[in-house]
PDB file of C-alpha atoms and ligand atoms in Angstrom:
ATOM      1  CA  UNK A   1     -22.665 -11.693   2.087  1.00  0.00           C
ATOM      2  CA  UNK A   2     -18.893 -11.269   1.673  1.00  0.00           C
ATOM      3  CA  UNK A   3     -16.666 -13.799   2.844  1.00  0.00           C
ATOM      4  CA  UNK A   4     -14.087 -12.253   5.066  1.00  0.00           C
ATOM      5  CA  UNK A   5     -10.409 -13.070   4.935  1.00  0.00           C
ATOM      6  CA  UNK A   6      -8.589 -13.056   8.219  1.00  0.00           C
ATOM      7  CA  UNK A   7      -4.668 -12.842   7.496  1.00  0.00           C
ATOM      8  CA  UNK A   8      -2.156 -13.216  10.360  1.00  0.00           C
ATOM      9  CA  UNK A   9       1.227 -11.514   9.871  1.00  0.00           C
ATOM     10  CA  UNK A  10       3.577 -12.908  12.345  1.00  0.00           C
ATOM     11  CA  UNK A  11       6.215 -10.771  11.466  1.00  0.00           C
ATOM     12  CA  UNK A  12       9.578 -11.991  13.316  1.00  0.00           C
ATOM     13  CA  UNK A  13       7.784 -13.899  15.708  1.00  0.00           C
ATOM     14  CA  UNK A  14       7.111 -17.540  16.906  1.00  0.00           C
ATOM     15  CA  UNK A  15       9.967 -20.001  16.358  1.00  0.00           C
ATOM     16  CA  UNK A  16       9.023 -23.564  14.810  1.00  0.00           C
ATOM     17  CA  UNK A  17       8.285 -24.955  18.187  1.00  0.00           C
ATOM     18  CA  UNK A  18       6.447 -21.870  19.183  1.00  0.00           C
ATOM     19  CA  UNK A  19       4.555 -22.064  16.142  1.00  0.00           C
ATOM     20  CA  UNK A  20       3.641 -25.782  16.405  1.00  0.00           C
ATOM     21  CA  UNK A  21       2.292 -25.148  20.054  1.00  0.00           C
ATOM     22  CA  UNK A  22       0.341 -22.008  18.744  1.00  0.00           C
ATOM     23  CA  UNK A  23      -1.658 -24.220  16.093  1.00  0.00           C
ATOM     24  CA  UNK A  24      -2.156 -26.821  18.301  1.00  0.00           C
ATOM     25  CA  UNK A  25      -4.189 -24.264  20.516  1.00  0.00           C
ATOM     26  CA  UNK A  26      -5.559 -22.379  17.595  1.00  0.00           C
ATOM     27  CA  UNK A  27      -6.991 -25.457  15.905  1.00  0.00           C
ATOM     28  CA  UNK A  28      -8.702 -26.360  19.242  1.00  0.00           C
ATOM     29  CA  UNK A  29     -10.685 -23.009  19.012  1.00  0.00           C
ATOM     30  CA  UNK A  30     -11.212 -23.100  15.282  1.00  0.00           C
ATOM     31  CA  UNK A  31     -12.983 -25.911  13.556  1.00  0.00           C
ATOM     32  CA  UNK A  32     -13.430 -26.085   9.483  1.00  0.00           C
ATOM     33  CA  UNK A  33     -15.819 -23.370   8.587  1.00  0.00           C
ATOM     34  CA  UNK A  34     -16.685 -22.400   4.804  1.00  0.00           C
ATOM     35  CA  UNK A  35     -17.674 -18.762   5.317  1.00  0.00           C
ATOM     36  CA  UNK A  36     -14.359 -17.453   5.871  1.00  0.00           C
ATOM     37  CA  UNK A  37     -10.732 -17.520   4.889  1.00  0.00           C
ATOM     38  CA  UNK A  38      -7.684 -17.821   7.063  1.00  0.00           C
ATOM     39  CA  UNK A  39      -4.141 -17.391   6.091  1.00  0.00           C
ATOM     40  CA  UNK A  40      -1.125 -17.500   8.089  1.00  0.00           C
ATOM     41  CA  UNK A  41       2.161 -15.695   7.289  1.00  0.00           C
ATOM     42  CA  UNK A  42       4.959 -17.188   9.526  1.00  0.00           C
ATOM     43  CA  UNK A  43       8.694 -16.557   9.469  1.00  0.00           C
ATOM     44  CA  UNK A  44      10.338 -18.485   6.671  1.00  0.00           C
ATOM     45  CA  UNK A  45      11.947 -20.560   9.081  1.00  0.00           C
ATOM     46  CA  UNK A  46       8.935 -21.567  10.844  1.00  0.00           C
ATOM     47  CA  UNK A  47       6.999 -22.200   7.841  1.00  0.00           C
ATOM     48  CA  UNK A  48       7.743 -26.093   7.522  1.00  0.00           C
ATOM     49  CA  UNK A  49       6.383 -26.508  11.249  1.00  0.00           C
ATOM     50  CA  UNK A  50       3.288 -24.846  10.340  1.00  0.00           C
ATOM     51  CA  UNK A  51       2.889 -26.672   7.241  1.00  0.00           C
ATOM     52  CA  UNK A  52       3.132 -29.831   9.287  1.00  0.00           C
ATOM     53  CA  UNK A  53       0.907 -28.664  11.928  1.00  0.00           C
ATOM     54  CA  UNK A  54      -1.861 -28.026   9.208  1.00  0.00           C
ATOM     55  CA  UNK A  55      -1.542 -31.239   7.428  1.00  0.00           C
ATOM     56  CA  UNK A  56      -5.185 -32.215   8.411  1.00  0.00           C
ATOM     57  CA  UNK A  57      -6.481 -28.689   7.773  1.00  0.00           C
ATOM     58  CA  UNK A  58      -6.428 -27.854   4.184  1.00  0.00           C
ATOM     59  CA  UNK A  59      -9.013 -25.093   4.916  1.00  0.00           C
ATOM     60  CA  UNK A  60      -6.256 -23.033   6.318  1.00  0.00           C
ATOM     61  CA  UNK A  61      -3.861 -21.077   3.776  1.00  0.00           C
ATOM     62  CA  UNK A  62      -0.440 -20.460   4.030  1.00  0.00           C
ATOM     63  CA  UNK A  63       1.726 -17.466   2.647  1.00  0.00           C
ATOM     64  CA  UNK A  64       5.279 -16.039   2.857  1.00  0.00           C
ATOM     65  CA  UNK A  65       6.214 -12.592   4.240  1.00  0.00           C
ATOM     66  CA  UNK A  66       8.343 -11.761   1.547  1.00  0.00           C
ATOM     67  CA  UNK A  67      10.154 -12.781  -1.413  1.00  0.00           C
ATOM     68  CA  UNK A  68      12.853 -12.033  -3.869  1.00  0.00           C
ATOM     69  CA  UNK A  69      11.960 -11.270  -7.574  1.00  0.00           C
ATOM     70  CA  UNK A  70      14.371 -13.535  -9.112  1.00  0.00           C
ATOM     71  CA  UNK A  71      13.339 -17.163  -9.638  1.00  0.00           C
ATOM     72  CA  UNK A  72      16.543 -18.814  -8.429  1.00  0.00           C
ATOM     73  CA  UNK A  73      20.506 -18.331  -8.401  1.00  0.00           C
ATOM     74  CA  UNK A  74      23.048 -16.711  -6.167  1.00  0.00           C
ATOM     75  CA  UNK A  75      20.987 -14.304  -3.954  1.00  0.00           C
ATOM     76  CA  UNK A  76      22.329 -15.245  -0.563  1.00  0.00           C
ATOM     77  CA  UNK A  77      19.602 -15.131   2.084  1.00  0.00           C
ATOM     78  CA  UNK A  78      16.537 -14.774  -0.133  1.00  0.00           C
ATOM     79  CA  UNK A  79      13.828 -16.885  -0.981  1.00  0.00           C
ATOM     80  CA  UNK A  80      12.024 -17.000  -4.394  1.00  0.00           C
ATOM     81  CA  UNK A  81       8.318 -17.178  -5.378  1.00  0.00           C
ATOM     82  CA  UNK A  82       9.177 -20.772  -6.773  1.00  0.00           C
ATOM     83  CA  UNK A  83      10.604 -22.051  -3.551  1.00  0.00           C
ATOM     84  CA  UNK A  84       7.806 -20.348  -1.564  1.00  0.00           C
ATOM     85  CA  UNK A  85       5.032 -22.040  -3.891  1.00  0.00           C
ATOM     86  CA  UNK A  86       6.757 -25.691  -3.706  1.00  0.00           C
ATOM     87  CA  UNK A  87       6.922 -25.092   0.059  1.00  0.00           C
ATOM     88  CA  UNK A  88       3.225 -24.842   0.273  1.00  0.00           C
ATOM     89  CA  UNK A  89       2.534 -21.275   0.325  1.00  0.00           C
ATOM     90  CA  UNK A  90      -0.281 -19.551  -1.811  1.00  0.00           C
ATOM     91  CA  UNK A  91       0.130 -15.986  -0.696  1.00  0.00           C
ATOM     92  CA  UNK A  92       3.015 -13.676  -0.289  1.00  0.00           C
ATOM     93  CA  UNK A  93       2.891 -10.268   1.340  1.00  0.00           C
ATOM     94  CA  UNK A  94       4.280  -7.389  -1.142  1.00  0.00           C
ATOM     95  CA  UNK A  95       5.064  -4.133  -0.057  1.00  0.00           C
ATOM     96  CA  UNK A  96       4.784  -4.263   3.579  1.00  0.00           C
ATOM     97  CA  UNK A  97       5.177  -0.988   5.348  1.00  0.00           C
ATOM     98  CA  UNK A  98       8.233  -2.681   7.055  1.00  0.00           C
ATOM     99  CA  UNK A  99       9.761  -3.728   3.928  1.00  0.00           C
ATOM    100  CA  UNK A 100       9.444  -0.219   2.713  1.00  0.00           C
ATOM    101  CA  UNK A 101      10.256   1.710   5.668  1.00  0.00           C
ATOM    102  CA  UNK A 102      12.827  -0.573   7.342  1.00  0.00           C
ATOM    103  CA  UNK A 103      14.456  -2.238   4.461  1.00  0.00           C
ATOM    104  CA  UNK A 104      14.131   0.447   1.816  1.00  0.00           C
ATOM    105  CA  UNK A 105      12.095  -1.367  -0.803  1.00  0.00           C
ATOM    106  CA  UNK A 106      10.826   0.829  -3.623  1.00  0.00           C
ATOM    107  CA  UNK A 107       7.679   0.759  -5.384  1.00  0.00           C
ATOM    108  CA  UNK A 108       9.594  -0.482  -8.525  1.00  0.00           C
ATOM    109  CA  UNK A 109      10.836  -3.447  -6.385  1.00  0.00           C
ATOM    110  CA  UNK A 110       7.362  -3.916  -5.233  1.00  0.00           C
ATOM    111  CA  UNK A 111       6.071  -3.950  -8.869  1.00  0.00           C
ATOM    112  CA  UNK A 112       9.025  -6.831  -9.547  1.00  0.00           C
ATOM    113  CA  UNK A 113       7.716  -9.073  -6.583  1.00  0.00           C
ATOM    114  CA  UNK A 114       4.193  -8.936  -7.909  1.00  0.00           C
ATOM    115  CA  UNK A 115       5.456 -10.004 -11.269  1.00  0.00           C
ATOM    116  CA  UNK A 116       7.471 -12.872  -9.685  1.00  0.00           C
ATOM    117  CA  UNK A 117       4.754 -14.053  -7.552  1.00  0.00           C
ATOM    118  CA  UNK A 118       2.454 -14.055 -10.426  1.00  0.00           C
ATOM    119  CA  UNK A 119       4.775 -16.124 -12.524  1.00  0.00           C
ATOM    120  CA  UNK A 120       4.984 -18.709  -9.842  1.00  0.00           C
ATOM    121  CA  UNK A 121       1.379 -19.079  -9.124  1.00  0.00           C
ATOM    122  CA  UNK A 122       1.395 -17.229  -5.698  1.00  0.00           C
ATOM    123  CA  UNK A 123      -1.281 -14.590  -4.952  1.00  0.00           C
ATOM    124  CA  UNK A 124       0.290 -11.447  -3.956  1.00  0.00           C
ATOM    125  CA  UNK A 125      -1.060  -9.713  -0.957  1.00  0.00           C
ATOM    126  CA  UNK A 126       0.119  -5.627  -2.233  1.00  0.00           C
ATOM    127  CA  UNK A 127       0.371  -3.528   0.980  1.00  0.00           C
ATOM    128  CA  UNK A 128      -0.316  -0.180   0.605  1.00  0.00           C
ATOM    129  CA  UNK A 129      -0.554   3.031   3.220  1.00  0.00           C
ATOM    130  CA  UNK A 130       0.628   6.288   3.924  1.00  0.00           C
ATOM    131  CA  UNK A 131       2.705   8.019   6.684  1.00  0.00           C
ATOM    132  CA  UNK A 132       1.269  10.106   9.386  1.00  0.00           C
ATOM    133  CA  UNK A 133       3.230  13.172   7.901  1.00  0.00           C
ATOM    134  CA  UNK A 134       1.402  12.090   4.395  1.00  0.00           C
ATOM    135  CA  UNK A 135      -2.003  11.611   6.028  1.00  0.00           C
ATOM    136  CA  UNK A 136      -1.590  15.301   7.537  1.00  0.00           C
ATOM    137  CA  UNK A 137      -0.371  16.775   4.267  1.00  0.00           C
ATOM    138  CA  UNK A 138      -3.913  15.575   2.767  1.00  0.00           C
ATOM    139  CA  UNK A 139      -1.675  13.036   0.678  1.00  0.00           C
ATOM    140  CA  UNK A 140      -3.352   9.689   1.531  1.00  0.00           C
ATOM    141  CA  UNK A 141      -5.103   8.870  -1.749  1.00  0.00           C
ATOM    142  CA  UNK A 142      -2.180  10.030  -3.965  1.00  0.00           C
ATOM    143  CA  UNK A 143       0.071   7.970  -1.904  1.00  0.00           C
ATOM    144  CA  UNK A 144      -1.766   4.904  -1.837  1.00  0.00           C
ATOM    145  CA  UNK A 145      -2.988   4.663  -5.358  1.00  0.00           C
ATOM    146  CA  UNK A 146       0.697   5.382  -6.690  1.00  0.00           C
ATOM    147  CA  UNK A 147       1.760   2.478  -4.585  1.00  0.00           C
ATOM    148  CA  UNK A 148      -0.953   0.436  -5.962  1.00  0.00           C
ATOM    149  CA  UNK A 149      -0.300   1.404  -9.696  1.00  0.00           C
ATOM    150  CA  UNK A 150       3.488   0.869  -9.135  1.00  0.00           C
ATOM    151  CA  UNK A 151       2.779  -2.755  -7.680  1.00  0.00           C
ATOM    152  CA  UNK A 152       0.216  -4.040 -10.167  1.00  0.00           C
ATOM    153  CA  UNK A 153       1.621  -2.244 -13.282  1.00  0.00           C
ATOM    154  CA  UNK A 154       4.103  -5.126 -14.052  1.00  0.00           C
ATOM    155  CA  UNK A 155       1.442  -7.727 -14.592  1.00  0.00           C
ATOM    156  CA  UNK A 156      -1.381  -8.008 -17.139  1.00  0.00           C
ATOM    157  CA  UNK A 157      -4.912  -6.596 -15.889  1.00  0.00           C
ATOM    158  CA  UNK A 158      -6.322 -10.235 -15.780  1.00  0.00           C
ATOM    159  CA  UNK A 159      -3.347 -11.146 -13.388  1.00  0.00           C
ATOM    160  CA  UNK A 160      -3.687  -7.938 -11.480  1.00  0.00           C
ATOM    161  CA  UNK A 161      -7.312  -9.160 -10.968  1.00  0.00           C
ATOM    162  CA  UNK A 162      -6.219 -11.972  -9.027  1.00  0.00           C
ATOM    163  CA  UNK A 163      -4.263  -9.792  -6.332  1.00  0.00           C
ATOM    164  CA  UNK A 164      -5.511  -9.042  -2.859  1.00  0.00           C
ATOM    165  CA  UNK A 165      -4.943  -5.592  -1.782  1.00  0.00           C
ATOM    166  CA  UNK A 166      -4.243  -4.524   2.211  1.00  0.00           C
ATOM    167  CA  UNK A 167      -4.426  -1.086   3.247  1.00  0.00           C
ATOM    168  CA  UNK A 168      -2.449  -0.597   6.093  1.00  0.00           C
ATOM    169  CA  UNK A 169      -1.779   3.140   7.043  1.00  0.00           C
ATOM    170  CA  UNK A 170       1.905   3.420   8.407  1.00  0.00           C
ATOM    171  CA  UNK A 171       0.835   5.335  11.492  1.00  0.00           C
ATOM    172  CA  UNK A 172      -1.493   2.542  12.543  1.00  0.00           C
ATOM    173  CA  UNK A 173       0.643  -0.535  12.279  1.00  0.00           C
ATOM    174  CA  UNK A 174       1.853  -1.338  15.872  1.00  0.00           C
ATOM    175  CA  UNK A 175       1.104   1.850  17.325  1.00  0.00           C
ATOM    176  CA  UNK A 176      -2.319   1.054  19.059  1.00  0.00           C
ATOM    177  CA  UNK A 177      -4.026   3.744  16.904  1.00  0.00           C
ATOM    178  CA  UNK A 178      -6.537   2.474  14.397  1.00  0.00           C
ATOM    179  CA  UNK A 179      -8.126   4.059  11.484  1.00  0.00           C
ATOM    180  CA  UNK A 180     -11.959   4.459  12.128  1.00  0.00           C
ATOM    181  CA  UNK A 181     -14.028   2.073  10.136  1.00  0.00           C
ATOM    182  CA  UNK A 182     -15.305   5.232   8.243  1.00  0.00           C
ATOM    183  CA  UNK A 183     -11.702   6.536   7.394  1.00  0.00           C
ATOM    184  CA  UNK A 184     -10.614   2.935   6.235  1.00  0.00           C
ATOM    185  CA  UNK A 185     -13.961   2.813   4.136  1.00  0.00           C
ATOM    186  CA  UNK A 186     -13.051   6.050   2.328  1.00  0.00           C
ATOM    187  CA  UNK A 187      -9.390   4.733   1.365  1.00  0.00           C
ATOM    188  CA  UNK A 188     -11.013   1.147   0.331  1.00  0.00           C
ATOM    189  CA  UNK A 189     -13.456   2.912  -1.750  1.00  0.00           C
ATOM    190  CA  UNK A 190     -10.771   4.996  -3.477  1.00  0.00           C
ATOM    191  CA  UNK A 191      -8.540   1.907  -3.925  1.00  0.00           C
ATOM    192  CA  UNK A 192     -11.535   0.155  -5.374  1.00  0.00           C
ATOM    193  CA  UNK A 193     -12.190   2.699  -7.892  1.00  0.00           C
ATOM    194  CA  UNK A 194      -8.555   2.831  -8.777  1.00  0.00           C
ATOM    195  CA  UNK A 195      -8.635  -1.051  -9.295  1.00  0.00           C
ATOM    196  CA  UNK A 196     -11.722  -0.775 -11.756  1.00  0.00           C
ATOM    197  CA  UNK A 197      -9.665   1.606 -13.719  1.00  0.00           C
ATOM    198  CA  UNK A 198      -6.618  -0.815 -13.731  1.00  0.00           C
ATOM    199  CA  UNK A 199      -8.567  -3.908 -14.384  1.00  0.00           C
ATOM    200  CA  UNK A 200     -10.766  -2.133 -17.077  1.00  0.00           C
ATOM    201  CA  UNK A 201     -13.664  -3.441 -15.270  1.00  0.00           C
ATOM    202  CA  UNK A 202     -16.970  -2.442 -13.446  1.00  0.00           C
ATOM    203  CA  UNK A 203     -17.212  -5.159 -11.073  1.00  0.00           C
ATOM    204  CA  UNK A 204     -14.467  -5.912  -8.573  1.00  0.00           C
ATOM    205  CA  UNK A 205     -13.466  -9.423  -7.294  1.00  0.00           C
ATOM    206  CA  UNK A 206     -10.168  -8.235  -5.804  1.00  0.00           C
ATOM    207  CA  UNK A 207     -10.817  -8.271  -2.000  1.00  0.00           C
ATOM    208  CA  UNK A 208      -9.401  -5.149   0.204  1.00  0.00           C
ATOM    209  CA  UNK A 209      -8.036  -5.880   3.522  1.00  0.00           C
ATOM    210  CA  UNK A 210      -7.558  -3.400   6.459  1.00  0.00           C
ATOM    211  CA  UNK A 211      -4.601  -3.740   8.585  1.00  0.00           C
ATOM    212  CA  UNK A 212      -2.853  -1.660  11.675  1.00  0.00           C
ATOM    213  CA  UNK A 213      -3.756  -2.238  15.328  1.00  0.00           C
ATOM    214  CA  UNK A 214      -6.596  -4.490  14.852  1.00  0.00           C
ATOM    215  CA  UNK A 215      -7.646  -6.354  17.961  1.00  0.00           C
ATOM    216  CA  UNK A 216     -10.683  -8.053  19.675  1.00  0.00           C
ATOM    217  CA  UNK A 217     -12.263  -5.028  20.403  1.00  0.00           C
ATOM    218  CA  UNK A 218     -12.168  -3.202  17.028  1.00  0.00           C
ATOM    219  CA  UNK A 219     -12.254  -5.992  14.425  1.00  0.00           C
ATOM    220  CA  UNK A 220     -16.092  -6.568  14.195  1.00  0.00           C
ATOM    221  CA  UNK A 221     -16.422  -2.692  13.581  1.00  0.00           C
ATOM    222  CA  UNK A 222     -13.560  -2.613  11.120  1.00  0.00           C
ATOM    223  CA  UNK A 223     -14.904  -5.884   9.244  1.00  0.00           C
ATOM    224  CA  UNK A 224     -18.358  -4.359   9.100  1.00  0.00           C
ATOM    225  CA  UNK A 225     -17.389  -1.152   7.262  1.00  0.00           C
ATOM    226  CA  UNK A 226     -18.290  -1.021   3.852  1.00  0.00           C
ATOM    227  CA  UNK A 227     -15.602  -2.180   1.149  1.00  0.00           C
ATOM    228  CA  UNK A 228     -13.682  -4.071   3.965  1.00  0.00           C
ATOM    229  CA  UNK A 229     -13.269  -7.308   2.961  1.00  0.00           C
ATOM    230  CA  UNK A 230     -10.818  -8.729   5.631  1.00  0.00           C
ATOM    231  CA  UNK A 231      -8.351  -8.142   8.134  1.00  0.00           C
ATOM    232  CA  UNK A 232      -4.352  -8.248   8.192  1.00  0.00           C
ATOM    233  CA  UNK A 233      -3.391  -8.561  11.822  1.00  0.00           C
ATOM    234  CA  UNK A 234       0.042  -8.236  13.329  1.00  0.00           C
ATOM    235  CA  UNK A 235       0.261  -8.377  16.959  1.00  0.00           C
ATOM    236  CA  UNK A 236      -3.276  -9.570  17.773  1.00  0.00           C
ATOM    237  CA  UNK A 237      -2.391 -12.727  15.790  1.00  0.00           C
ATOM    238  CA  UNK A 238       0.357 -14.068  17.912  1.00  0.00           C
ATOM    239  CA  UNK A 239      -1.974 -15.353  20.695  1.00  0.00           C
ATOM    240  CA  UNK A 240      -3.949 -18.503  19.636  1.00  0.00           C
ATOM    241  CA  UNK A 241      -6.722 -17.858  21.774  1.00  0.00           C
ATOM    242  CA  UNK A 242      -6.959 -14.147  20.982  1.00  0.00           C
ATOM    243  CA  UNK A 243      -6.591 -14.868  17.487  1.00  0.00           C
ATOM    244  CA  UNK A 244      -9.099 -17.196  17.157  1.00  0.00           C
ATOM    245  CA  UNK A 245     -11.631 -15.041  18.662  1.00  0.00           C
ATOM    246  CA  UNK A 246     -10.695 -12.466  16.147  1.00  0.00           C
ATOM    247  CA  UNK A 247     -11.325 -15.068  13.365  1.00  0.00           C
ATOM    248  CA  UNK A 248     -14.431 -16.193  14.790  1.00  0.00           C
ATOM    249  CA  UNK A 249     -15.713 -12.293  14.594  1.00  0.00           C
TER     250      UNK A 249
HETATM  251  P1  13P B 301      -0.293  -4.673  13.898  1.00  0.00           P
HETATM  252  O1  13P B 301      -1.721  -5.342  13.727  1.00  0.00           O
HETATM  253  O2  13P B 301       0.627  -5.243  14.787  1.00  0.00           O
HETATM  254  O3  13P B 301      -0.481  -3.168  14.126  1.00  0.00           O
HETATM  255  O4  13P B 301       0.200  -4.708  12.371  1.00  0.00           O
HETATM  256  C1  13P B 301      -0.325  -4.830  11.399  1.00  0.00           C
HETATM  257  C2  13P B 301       0.427  -5.323  10.258  1.00  0.00           C
HETATM  258  O5  13P B 301       1.366  -4.497   9.832  1.00  0.00           O
HETATM  259  C3  13P B 301       0.104  -6.345   9.543  1.00  0.00           C
HETATM  260  O6  13P B 301       0.785  -6.707   8.484  1.00  0.00           O
END
């Protein structure tokens, strides 16, 4: 039985007071469980409020949505992996499609962020995914595996083995269109094979999450798909009760 991971990417939503109210409501629906992992990715300025709200719930983990790859210095507006770690984060999203497509982040930059996260003891959740045009051109695997290699190529295979991967097809993010469980499985399988090559290992401990318009109605089927180890959820993670029902899938 795999132990599923449920990751909530709040993106640019929930100010500190909303985040605190969310957690109060969420914790009322979600008691401690050993059989699943829950990770929240609040916006940086709401991070402290969530740390405070979860002080009695060490079973729930926290991550940041982004880092800069330098450890410290004159980089106005940025946060480092070291600052994130010291603030209570264990995870960081790297290469999210919104970072790549809205903020122009490159594959090389994703690699630098994975290296910075690893140096600071943060687990990177490397996000990969193809656009609709790339899918229609039959380039899904090629694109996803290239993103994967670029992101993990900056660290040793032992460190790459500590990462988490999230397959998030760009055309499925925030659109209400979801990959079918079979489509997600096929890409996850290709990612798994590439990871075995990168890690030079037959067994694979790297979890592969699916993300893109996951909701209460489709979460169970996606999670049941072979090679899907968890879910990375945006919009449907913003409502405490709705998110609790997904986490309890
Ligand atoms: P949605 O669940 O809103 O489609 O967002 C997915 C996502 O980008 C999570 O990182």
